[in-house]
Amino acid sequence: HTRSFHVTGVQTCALPILTYYPTMQTHTAPTLPFKAAIRLTTEKPALIKSPALEAHVSTNLLAVYDHTSTTNQQLKLTGSIDIEDGYLKFLENKLFIDYGKIQFMTCKPEDAIIDLIAKNRINKYTITLQASGSLRKNSLVLESTPELTEEQILSLLLAGSENSTLQSDRSEEHTSELQ
């Protein structure tokens, strides 16, 4: 049997009717066969806050847990999370999200696909961060306008100046000049 109901912040949920046995004296979960499907769809964007991210997101996700056989006992997640606006902190700098989407696919439930573009102006440069690919195989690209090398962009993000050096051998150069 399946029962649908409405939960605040979620459009509909469909869960099987489970029987609870209060006399069971076990510390492990019952091994009764069941299948649960939960759809999480936001009616309006939800605010996500963490030390590294603050964003409004819309979700359209389906989580299915199938415990009806011994070979298929895992959670499968499909759907997407759209990042509508917000920022992420990258090397202590706020980069404002222009576009963001995380997709979960049935064939790779544990390896979501991410596509993100975030920008901000630091000094006289517009810094763009592009993250794409899966969680296991991803790509992170940093660009600037006007153009800087990747080392200069990282210096700008870390030290606030594109002229700072990231190389640790600078003190070695100074030592060799003194000899």
Coordinates of N, CA, C and O in Angstrom, one line a residue:
H1 N 0.8 -1.2 0.0 CA 0.0 0.0 0.0 C 0.9 1.2 0.0 O 1.9 1.3 0.6
T2 N 0.4 2.3 -0.6 CA 1.1 3.5 -0.6 C 0.2 4.6 -0.1 O -1.0 4.7 -0.5
R3 N 0.7 5.5 0.7 CA -0.1 6.6 1.2 C 0.6 7.9 0.8 O 1.8 8.0 1.0
S4 N -0.1 8.9 0.3 CA 0.5 10.2 -0.1 C 0.0 11.2 0.9 O -1.1 11.1 1.4
F5 N 0.9 12.1 1.3 CA 0.5 13.2 2.2 C 1.4 14.4 1.9 O 2.3 14.3 1.2
H6 N 0.9 15.5 2.4 CA 1.6 16.8 2.2 C 2.4 17.2 3.5 O 1.9 17.1 4.6
V7 N 3.7 17.6 3.3 CA 4.6 18.0 4.3 C 5.0 19.5 4.0 O 5.2 19.8 2.9
T8 N 5.0 20.3 5.0 CA 5.4 21.7 4.8 C 6.7 21.8 4.1 O 7.7 21.1 4.5
G9 N 6.8 22.5 3.0 CA 8.0 22.7 2.3 C 8.2 21.6 1.2 O 9.1 21.7 0.4
V10 N 7.4 20.6 1.2 CA 7.5 19.6 0.2 C 6.1 19.4 -0.4 O 5.1 19.4 0.2
Q11 N 6.1 19.2 -1.7 CA 4.8 19.1 -2.4 C 4.0 17.8 -2.0 O 3.0 17.8 -1.4
T12 N 4.6 16.7 -2.3 CA 4.0 15.4 -1.9 C 5.0 14.4 -1.6 O 6.1 14.4 -2.1
C13 N 4.7 13.5 -0.7 CA 5.5 12.3 -0.4 C 4.7 11.1 -0.5 O 3.5 11.1 -0.1
A14 N 5.3 10.0 -1.0 CA 4.6 8.8 -1.1 C 5.4 7.7 -0.4 O 6.6 7.5 -0.7
L15 N 4.9 7.2 0.7 CA 5.6 6.2 1.5 C 4.7 5.0 1.7 O 3.5 5.1 1.7
P16 N 5.3 3.8 1.8 CA 4.5 2.6 2.1 C 4.0 2.7 3.5 O 4.5 3.3 4.4
I17 N 2.9 2.0 3.7 CA 2.4 1.9 5.1 C 3.2 0.8 5.8 O 3.3 -0.4 5.4
L18 N 3.9 1.1 6.9 CA 4.7 0.2 7.6 C 4.1 -0.1 8.9 O 3.5 0.8 9.6
T19 N 4.2 -1.3 9.4 CA 3.7 -1.7 10.7 C 4.8 -1.7 11.7 O 5.9 -2.2 11.5
Y20 N 4.5 -1.1 12.8 CA 5.5 -1.0 13.9 C 5.2 -2.0 15.0 O 4.0 -2.1 15.4
Y21 N 6.1 -2.7 15.4 CA 5.9 -3.7 16.4 C 6.6 -3.3 17.7 O 7.8 -3.5 17.9
P22 N 5.9 -2.6 18.7 CA 6.6 -2.1 19.9 C 7.2 -3.2 20.8 O 8.0 -2.9 21.6
T23 N 6.8 -4.4 20.6 CA 7.3 -5.5 21.5 C 8.7 -6.0 20.9 O 9.3 -6.8 21.6
M24 N 9.1 -5.6 19.8 CA 10.4 -6.0 19.3 C 11.5 -5.5 20.1 O 11.6 -4.3 20.3
Q25 N 12.3 -6.3 20.7 CA 13.4 -5.9 21.5 C 14.8 -6.1 20.7 O 15.6 -7.0 21.0
T26 N 15.0 -5.3 19.7 CA 16.2 -5.5 18.9 C 16.8 -4.1 18.7 O 16.1 -3.1 18.7
H27 N 18.1 -4.1 18.6 CA 18.8 -2.8 18.3 C 19.2 -2.6 16.9 O 19.8 -1.7 16.5
T28 N 18.7 -3.5 16.0 CA 18.9 -3.4 14.6 C 17.6 -3.1 13.9 O 16.5 -3.4 14.5
A29 N 17.7 -2.5 12.8 CA 16.5 -2.1 12.0 C 15.8 -3.4 11.6 O 16.5 -4.4 11.2
P30 N 14.5 -3.4 11.6 CA 13.8 -4.6 11.1 C 14.1 -4.9 9.7 O 14.3 -4.0 8.9
T31 N 14.1 -6.2 9.3 CA 14.4 -6.5 7.9 C 13.2 -6.8 7.1 O 13.2 -7.7 6.2
L32 N 12.1 -6.2 7.4 CA 10.9 -6.4 6.7 C 11.1 -5.8 5.3 O 11.7 -4.7 5.1
P33 N 10.6 -6.5 4.2 CA 10.8 -5.9 2.9 C 9.9 -4.6 2.8 O 8.8 -4.6 3.2
F34 N 10.5 -3.6 2.2 CA 9.7 -2.4 1.9 C 10.4 -1.6 0.9 O 11.6 -1.7 0.6
K35 N 9.6 -0.7 0.3 CA 10.1 0.2 -0.7 C 9.5 1.6 -0.4 O 8.3 1.7 -0.1
A36 N 10.4 2.6 -0.4 CA 10.0 4.0 -0.1 C 10.4 4.9 -1.2 O 11.5 4.8 -1.7
A37 N 9.5 5.8 -1.6 CA 9.8 6.8 -2.6 C 9.4 8.2 -2.0 O 8.2 8.3 -1.6
I38 N 10.3 9.1 -2.0 CA 10.0 10.4 -1.5 C 10.4 11.4 -2.6 O 11.6 11.5 -3.0
R39 N 9.5 12.3 -3.0 CA 9.7 13.4 -3.9 C 9.9 14.6 -3.1 O 9.0 15.0 -2.3
L40 N 11.0 15.4 -3.3 CA 11.2 16.6 -2.7 C 11.3 17.7 -3.7 O 12.2 17.8 -4.5
T41 N 10.2 18.5 -3.8 CA 10.1 19.6 -4.7 C 9.8 20.9 -4.0 O 8.8 20.9 -3.2
T42 N 10.6 21.9 -4.1 CA 10.4 23.1 -3.4 C 9.3 24.0 -4.1 O 9.4 24.1 -5.4
E43 N 8.4 24.6 -3.4 CA 7.4 25.4 -4.0 C 8.0 26.8 -4.3 O 7.6 27.5 -5.2
K44 N 8.9 27.2 -3.4 CA 9.7 28.5 -3.6 C 11.1 28.2 -3.2 O 11.4 27.2 -2.4
P45 N 12.1 29.0 -3.6 CA 13.5 28.7 -3.3 C 13.7 28.6 -1.8 O 13.2 29.4 -1.0
A46 N 14.5 27.6 -1.4 CA 14.9 27.4 0.0 C 16.3 28.0 0.2 O 17.1 28.0 -0.7
L47 N 16.5 28.6 1.4 CA 17.8 29.2 1.7 C 18.7 28.1 2.3 O 18.4 27.5 3.3
I48 N 19.9 27.9 1.7 CA 20.9 27.0 2.3 C 22.0 27.9 2.8 O 22.5 28.8 2.1
K49 N 22.4 27.6 4.1 CA 23.5 28.4 4.7 C 24.5 27.5 5.3 O 24.2 26.5 6.0
S50 N 25.8 27.7 5.0 CA 26.9 27.0 5.6 C 28.1 28.0 5.6 O 28.0 29.1 5.0
P51 N 29.2 27.6 6.3 CA 30.3 28.6 6.3 C 30.9 28.8 4.9 O 31.4 29.9 4.7
A52 N 30.7 27.9 3.9 CA 31.3 28.1 2.6 C 30.2 28.5 1.5 O 30.6 28.9 0.4
L53 N 28.9 28.5 1.9 CA 27.9 28.7 0.8 C 26.7 29.3 1.5 O 26.3 28.9 2.6
E54 N 26.1 30.3 0.8 CA 24.8 30.8 1.1 C 24.1 31.0 -0.2 O 24.5 31.7 -1.1
A55 N 23.0 30.3 -0.4 CA 22.3 30.3 -1.7 C 20.8 29.9 -1.6 O 20.4 29.2 -0.6
H56 N 20.0 30.4 -2.5 CA 18.6 30.0 -2.7 C 18.6 28.9 -3.7 O 19.1 29.1 -4.8
V57 N 18.0 27.8 -3.4 CA 17.9 26.7 -4.3 C 16.5 26.2 -4.5 O 15.7 26.3 -3.6
S58 N 16.3 25.6 -5.6 CA 15.0 24.9 -6.0 C 15.4 23.5 -6.2 O 16.4 23.2 -6.9
T59 N 14.5 22.6 -5.7 CA 14.8 21.2 -5.8 C 13.7 20.5 -6.5 O 12.5 20.8 -6.4
N60 N 14.1 19.5 -7.3 CA 13.2 18.5 -7.9 C 13.9 17.1 -7.8 O 14.6 16.8 -8.7
L61 N 13.7 16.5 -6.6 CA 14.4 15.3 -6.4 C 13.5 14.1 -6.1 O 12.4 14.3 -5.5
L62 N 13.9 12.9 -6.4 CA 13.2 11.7 -6.1 C 14.2 10.8 -5.5 O 15.2 10.4 -6.1
A63 N 13.9 10.4 -4.2 CA 14.7 9.4 -3.5 C 13.9 8.1 -3.4 O 12.8 8.1 -2.9
V64 N 14.5 7.0 -3.8 CA 13.9 5.7 -3.7 C 14.8 4.8 -3.0 O 16.0 4.6 -3.3
Y65 N 14.2 4.2 -2.0 CA 15.0 3.2 -1.2 C 14.2 1.8 -1.4 O 13.0 1.8 -1.1
D66 N 14.9 0.9 -1.9 CA 14.3 -0.4 -2.2 C 14.9 -1.5 -1.3 O 16.1 -1.8 -1.5
H67 N 14.1 -2.0 -0.4 CA 14.6 -3.0 0.5 C 13.7 -4.3 0.4 O 13.3 -4.9 1.3
T68 N 13.4 -4.6 -0.9 CA 12.5 -5.7 -1.2 C 13.3 -7.0 -1.5 O 12.7 -8.1 -1.6
S69 N 14.6 -6.9 -1.8 CA 15.4 -8.0 -2.1 C 16.8 -7.8 -1.5 O 17.2 -6.7 -1.2
T70 N 17.5 -8.9 -1.3 CA 18.9 -8.8 -0.7 C 19.9 -8.2 -1.6 O 20.9 -7.7 -1.2
T71 N 19.6 -8.2 -2.9 CA 20.6 -7.6 -3.9 C 20.5 -6.2 -4.2 O 21.3 -5.5 -4.7
N72 N 19.3 -5.6 -3.8 CA 19.1 -4.2 -4.2 C 18.6 -3.4 -2.9 O 17.5 -3.2 -2.7
Q73 N 19.6 -3.0 -2.1 CA 19.3 -2.3 -0.8 C 20.0 -1.0 -0.8 O 20.8 -0.7 0.2
Q74 N 19.7 -0.2 -1.7 CA 20.4 1.1 -1.7 C 19.5 2.3 -2.0 O 18.4 2.0 -2.6
L75 N 19.9 3.4 -1.6 CA 19.1 4.6 -1.9 C 19.5 5.1 -3.3 O 20.7 5.2 -3.7
K76 N 18.5 5.4 -4.1 CA 18.7 5.9 -5.5 C 18.1 7.3 -5.5 O 17.0 7.5 -5.2
L77 N 18.9 8.3 -5.9 CA 18.5 9.7 -6.0 C 18.6 10.2 -7.4 O 19.6 10.0 -8.1
T78 N 17.5 10.7 -7.9 CA 17.5 11.3 -9.2 C 16.8 12.7 -9.1 O 16.1 13.0 -8.2
G79 N 17.2 13.5 -10.1 CA 16.6 14.9 -10.2 C 17.7 15.9 -10.1 O 18.9 15.6 -10.4
S80 N 17.3 17.1 -9.7 CA 18.3 18.2 -9.7 C 18.0 19.2 -8.6 O 16.9 19.3 -8.1
I81 N 19.1 19.9 -8.3 CA 19.0 21.1 -7.5 C 19.5 22.3 -8.3 O 20.6 22.2 -8.8
D82 N 18.7 23.3 -8.4 CA 19.1 24.5 -9.2 C 19.4 25.6 -8.2 O 18.7 25.9 -7.3
I83 N 20.6 26.2 -8.3 CA 21.1 27.3 -7.5 C 20.7 28.6 -8.2 O 21.2 28.9 -9.2
E84 N 19.7 29.3 -7.6 CA 19.1 30.4 -8.2 C 20.0 31.7 -8.0 O 20.1 32.5 -8.9
D85 N 20.5 31.9 -6.8 CA 21.4 33.0 -6.5 C 22.1 32.7 -5.2 O 21.8 31.8 -4.5
G86 N 23.1 33.5 -4.9 CA 23.8 33.3 -3.7 C 25.3 33.5 -3.9 O 25.7 34.0 -4.9
Y87 N 26.1 33.0 -2.9 CA 27.5 33.1 -3.1 C 28.2 31.9 -2.4 O 27.6 31.2 -1.6
L88 N 29.4 31.7 -2.8 CA 30.3 30.7 -2.2 C 31.5 31.4 -1.8 O 32.0 32.4 -2.4
K89 N 32.2 30.9 -0.7 CA 33.5 31.4 -0.3 C 34.5 30.5 -0.9 O 34.5 29.3 -0.7
F90 N 35.4 31.2 -1.6 CA 36.6 30.5 -2.2 C 37.8 31.2 -1.8 O 38.0 32.4 -2.1
L91 N 38.7 30.5 -1.0 CA 39.9 31.2 -0.4 C 39.5 32.5 0.3 O 40.1 33.5 0.1
E92 N 38.5 32.4 1.1 CA 38.0 33.5 1.9 C 37.4 34.7 1.1 O 37.2 35.8 1.6
N93 N 37.2 34.5 -0.2 CA 36.6 35.6 -1.1 C 35.2 35.1 -1.4 O 35.0 34.0 -1.8
K94 N 34.2 36.1 -1.4 CA 32.9 35.7 -1.9 C 32.8 35.8 -3.4 O 33.2 36.8 -4.0
L95 N 32.4 34.7 -4.0 CA 32.1 34.7 -5.4 C 30.6 34.5 -5.6 O 30.1 33.5 -5.1
F96 N 30.0 35.4 -6.3 CA 28.5 35.4 -6.5 C 28.1 34.4 -7.6 O 28.7 34.5 -8.7
I97 N 27.2 33.6 -7.3 CA 26.8 32.5 -8.3 C 25.9 33.1 -9.4 O 24.8 33.6 -9.1
D98 N 26.4 33.0 -10.6 CA 25.6 33.3 -11.8 C 24.7 32.2 -12.2 O 23.6 32.4 -12.7
Y99 N 25.3 30.9 -12.1 CA 24.5 29.8 -12.6 C 25.0 28.6 -11.7 O 26.2 28.4 -11.5
G100 N 24.1 27.7 -11.3 CA 24.5 26.5 -10.6 C 23.4 25.5 -10.7 O 22.2 25.7 -10.6
K101 N 23.9 24.2 -11.0 CA 23.0 23.1 -11.1 C 23.7 21.8 -10.6 O 24.8 21.6 -11.0
I102 N 23.0 21.0 -9.8 CA 23.6 19.7 -9.4 C 22.5 18.7 -9.9 O 21.4 18.8 -9.5
Q103 N 23.0 17.7 -10.7 CA 22.1 16.7 -11.2 C 22.5 15.3 -10.6 O 23.7 15.0 -10.6
F104 N 21.5 14.6 -10.2 CA 21.6 13.2 -9.7 C 21.0 12.3 -10.7 O 19.8 12.5 -11.1
M105 N 21.7 11.3 -11.1 CA 21.2 10.3 -12.2 C 21.2 8.9 -11.6 O 22.0 8.6 -10.8
T106 N 20.2 8.2 -12.0 CA 20.0 6.8 -11.5 C 21.2 6.0 -11.7 O 21.6 5.2 -10.9
C107 N 21.9 6.1 -12.9 CA 23.0 5.2 -13.2 C 24.2 5.6 -12.3 O 25.1 4.7 -12.1
K108 N 24.3 6.7 -11.7 CA 25.4 7.1 -10.8 C 24.9 7.9 -9.6 O 25.1 9.1 -9.5
P109 N 24.1 7.3 -8.7 CA 23.5 8.0 -7.7 C 24.5 8.6 -6.7 O 24.2 9.7 -6.1
E110 N 25.6 8.1 -6.5 CA 26.6 8.6 -5.6 C 27.6 9.6 -6.3 O 28.4 10.2 -5.6
D111 N 27.4 9.8 -7.5 CA 28.3 10.7 -8.2 C 27.6 11.8 -9.0 O 27.4 11.7 -10.2
A112 N 27.1 12.8 -8.3 CA 26.3 13.9 -8.9 C 27.2 14.7 -9.9 O 28.4 14.8 -9.8
I113 N 26.5 15.3 -10.9 CA 27.1 16.1 -11.9 C 26.9 17.6 -11.5 O 25.7 18.0 -11.2
I114 N 27.9 18.4 -11.4 CA 27.8 19.8 -11.0 C 28.2 20.7 -12.2 O 29.1 20.4 -13.0
D115 N 27.5 21.8 -12.2 CA 27.8 22.8 -13.2 C 27.6 24.2 -12.5 O 26.5 24.5 -12.0
L116 N 28.7 24.9 -12.3 CA 28.6 26.1 -11.5 C 29.5 27.2 -12.1 O 30.6 27.0 -12.5
I117 N 29.0 28.4 -12.1 CA 29.7 29.6 -12.5 C 29.5 30.7 -11.4 O 28.4 31.0 -11.1
A118 N 30.6 31.2 -10.9 CA 30.6 32.2 -9.8 C 31.6 33.3 -10.1 O 32.7 33.0 -10.6
K119 N 31.2 34.6 -9.9 CA 32.1 35.7 -10.2 C 32.1 36.7 -9.1 O 31.2 36.8 -8.3
N120 N 33.2 37.5 -9.1 CA 33.2 38.7 -8.3 C 34.4 39.6 -8.8 O 35.3 39.2 -9.4
R121 N 34.3 40.9 -8.4 CA 35.3 41.8 -8.7 C 36.2 42.0 -7.5 O 35.8 42.2 -6.4
I122 N 37.5 41.8 -7.8 CA 38.5 41.9 -6.7 C 39.6 42.9 -7.3 O 40.2 42.6 -8.4
N123 N 39.7 44.0 -6.6 CA 40.6 45.1 -7.1 C 40.0 45.5 -8.5 O 38.9 45.7 -8.6
K124 N 40.9 45.5 -9.5 CA 40.4 45.9 -10.9 C 40.1 44.7 -11.8 O 39.9 44.8 -13.0
Y125 N 40.0 43.5 -11.2 CA 39.8 42.3 -11.9 C 38.4 41.6 -11.6 O 38.0 41.6 -10.5
T126 N 37.8 41.1 -12.7 CA 36.6 40.2 -12.5 C 37.1 38.8 -12.5 O 37.7 38.4 -13.5
I127 N 36.9 38.1 -11.4 CA 37.4 36.7 -11.3 C 36.2 35.8 -11.5 O 35.1 36.0 -10.9
T128 N 36.4 34.8 -12.3 CA 35.3 33.8 -12.6 C 35.8 32.4 -12.3 O 36.9 32.0 -12.7
L129 N 35.0 31.7 -11.5 CA 35.3 30.3 -11.2 C 34.2 29.5 -11.9 O 33.0 29.8 -11.8
Q130 N 34.7 28.5 -12.6 CA 33.8 27.5 -13.3 C 34.1 26.1 -12.7 O 35.3 25.7 -12.8
A131 N 33.1 25.5 -12.2 CA 33.3 24.1 -11.7 C 32.3 23.2 -12.5 O 31.2 23.6 -12.7
S132 N 32.8 22.1 -13.1 CA 32.0 21.2 -13.8 C 32.5 19.8 -13.7 O 33.6 19.6 -13.3
G133 N 31.6 18.9 -14.1 CA 31.9 17.5 -14.1 C 31.3 16.8 -12.9 O 30.4 17.3 -12.2
S134 N 31.7 15.6 -12.6 CA 31.1 14.8 -11.5 C 31.9 15.1 -10.2 O 33.0 15.7 -10.3
L135 N 31.4 14.5 -9.1 CA 32.2 14.7 -7.9 C 33.5 13.9 -7.9 O 34.5 14.3 -7.3
R136 N 33.5 12.8 -8.7 CA 34.8 12.0 -8.8 C 35.7 12.5 -9.8 O 36.9 12.4 -9.7
K137 N 35.2 13.1 -10.9 CA 36.0 13.6 -12.0 C 35.5 15.0 -12.4 O 34.6 15.2 -13.2
N138 N 36.2 16.0 -11.8 CA 35.7 17.3 -11.9 C 36.8 18.2 -12.5 O 37.9 17.9 -12.6
S139 N 36.4 19.4 -12.9 CA 37.2 20.4 -13.4 C 36.9 21.8 -12.8 O 35.8 22.1 -12.6
L140 N 38.0 22.5 -12.4 CA 37.9 23.8 -11.8 C 38.7 24.7 -12.6 O 39.9 24.5 -12.7
V141 N 38.1 25.8 -13.1 CA 38.8 26.7 -14.0 C 38.7 28.1 -13.3 O 37.5 28.5 -13.0
L142 N 39.8 28.8 -13.2 CA 39.8 30.2 -12.7 C 40.2 31.1 -13.9 O 41.2 30.8 -14.5
E143 N 39.4 32.2 -14.1 CA 39.7 33.1 -15.2 C 39.6 34.5 -14.6 O 38.9 34.7 -13.6
S144 N 40.2 35.5 -15.3 CA 40.1 36.9 -14.9 C 39.9 37.8 -16.1 O 40.4 37.5 -17.2
T145 N 39.3 38.9 -15.9 CA 39.2 40.0 -16.9 C 39.6 41.3 -16.2 O 39.0 41.6 -15.2
P146 N 40.7 42.0 -16.6 CA 41.7 41.6 -17.6 C 42.4 40.3 -17.2 O 42.4 39.9 -16.1
E147 N 43.0 39.7 -18.3 CA 43.6 38.4 -18.1 C 44.8 38.4 -17.2 O 45.7 39.3 -17.2
L148 N 44.8 37.4 -16.3 CA 46.0 37.1 -15.4 C 46.3 35.6 -15.6 O 45.4 34.8 -16.0
T149 N 47.5 35.2 -15.2 CA 47.8 33.8 -15.2 C 47.1 33.2 -14.0 O 46.6 33.9 -13.1
E150 N 47.1 31.8 -14.0 CA 46.4 31.2 -12.8 C 47.1 31.5 -11.5 O 46.5 31.7 -10.5
E151 N 48.5 31.6 -11.5 CA 49.2 31.9 -10.3 C 48.9 33.3 -9.9 O 48.7 33.5 -8.7
Q152 N 48.7 34.3 -10.8 CA 48.4 35.6 -10.4 C 46.9 35.7 -9.8 O 46.7 36.4 -8.9
I153 N 46.0 34.9 -10.4 CA 44.6 34.8 -9.9 C 44.6 34.3 -8.4 O 44.0 34.8 -7.5
L154 N 45.4 33.2 -8.2 CA 45.5 32.6 -6.9 C 46.1 33.6 -5.9 O 45.7 33.7 -4.8
S155 N 47.1 34.3 -6.4 CA 47.8 35.4 -5.5 C 46.8 36.4 -5.1 O 46.7 36.9 -4.0
L156 N 46.0 36.9 -6.1 CA 45.0 37.9 -5.9 C 43.9 37.4 -4.9 O 43.5 38.1 -3.9
L157 N 43.5 36.1 -5.0 CA 42.5 35.6 -4.1 C 43.1 35.3 -2.7 O 42.4 35.5 -1.7
L158 N 44.4 34.9 -2.6 CA 45.0 34.6 -1.3 C 45.5 35.9 -0.6 O 45.3 36.0 0.6
A159 N 46.2 36.7 -1.4 CA 46.9 37.8 -0.7 C 46.3 39.2 -1.1 O 46.8 40.2 -0.5
G160 N 45.4 39.3 -2.0 CA 44.8 40.5 -2.3 C 45.6 41.3 -3.4 O 45.2 42.4 -3.7
S161 N 46.6 40.7 -3.9 CA 47.4 41.4 -5.0 C 47.9 40.3 -6.0 O 48.3 39.3 -5.6
E162 N 47.8 40.7 -7.3 CA 48.2 39.8 -8.3 C 49.7 39.7 -8.4 O 50.3 38.9 -9.1
N163 N 50.4 40.6 -7.7 CA 51.9 40.7 -7.8 C 52.5 39.8 -6.7 O 53.7 39.7 -6.7
S164 N 51.8 39.3 -5.8 CA 52.3 38.4 -4.7 C 52.8 37.1 -5.4 O 52.2 36.7 -6.4
T165 N 53.8 36.5 -4.8 CA 54.2 35.2 -5.3 C 53.7 34.1 -4.4 O 53.5 34.2 -3.2
L166 N 53.5 32.9 -5.1 CA 53.1 31.8 -4.4 C 54.2 30.8 -4.2 O 54.1 29.7 -3.6
Q167 N 55.4 31.1 -4.7 CA 56.5 30.2 -4.7 C 57.2 30.3 -3.3 O 57.5 31.4 -2.8
S168 N 57.6 29.2 -2.8 CA 58.3 29.2 -1.5 C 59.8 29.3 -1.7 O 60.5 29.4 -0.7
D169 N 60.3 29.3 -2.9 CA 61.7 29.4 -3.1 C 62.2 30.8 -3.2 O 63.4 31.1 -3.5
R170 N 61.4 31.8 -2.9 CA 61.8 33.2 -2.9 C 62.8 33.5 -1.8 O 63.8 34.2 -2.1
S171 N 62.7 32.9 -0.7 CA 63.7 33.0 0.4 C 65.0 32.4 0.0 O 66.1 32.8 0.3
E172 N 64.9 31.3 -0.8 CA 66.1 30.6 -1.3 C 66.9 31.5 -2.3 O 68.1 31.6 -2.3
E173 N 66.1 32.2 -3.1 CA 66.8 33.2 -4.0 C 67.5 34.3 -3.3 O 68.6 34.6 -3.6
H174 N 66.9 34.8 -2.2 CA 67.5 35.8 -1.4 C 68.8 35.3 -0.7 O 69.8 36.0 -0.7
T175 N 68.7 34.1 -0.2 CA 69.9 33.5 0.4 C 71.0 33.3 -0.6 O 72.2 33.6 -0.3
S176 N 70.7 32.9 -1.8 CA 71.8 32.7 -2.8 C 72.4 34.0 -3.3 O 73.6 34.1 -3.6
E177 N 71.6 35.1 -3.2 CA 72.1 36.4 -3.6 C 73.1 36.9 -2.6 O 74.0 37.7 -2.9
L178 N 72.9 36.5 -1.3 CA 73.8 37.0 -0.2 C 75.1 36.3 -0.3 O 76.1 36.8 0.2
Q179 N 75.2 35.1 -0.9 CA 76.5 34.3 -0.9 C 77.4 34.8 -2.0 O 77.2 35.4 -2.9

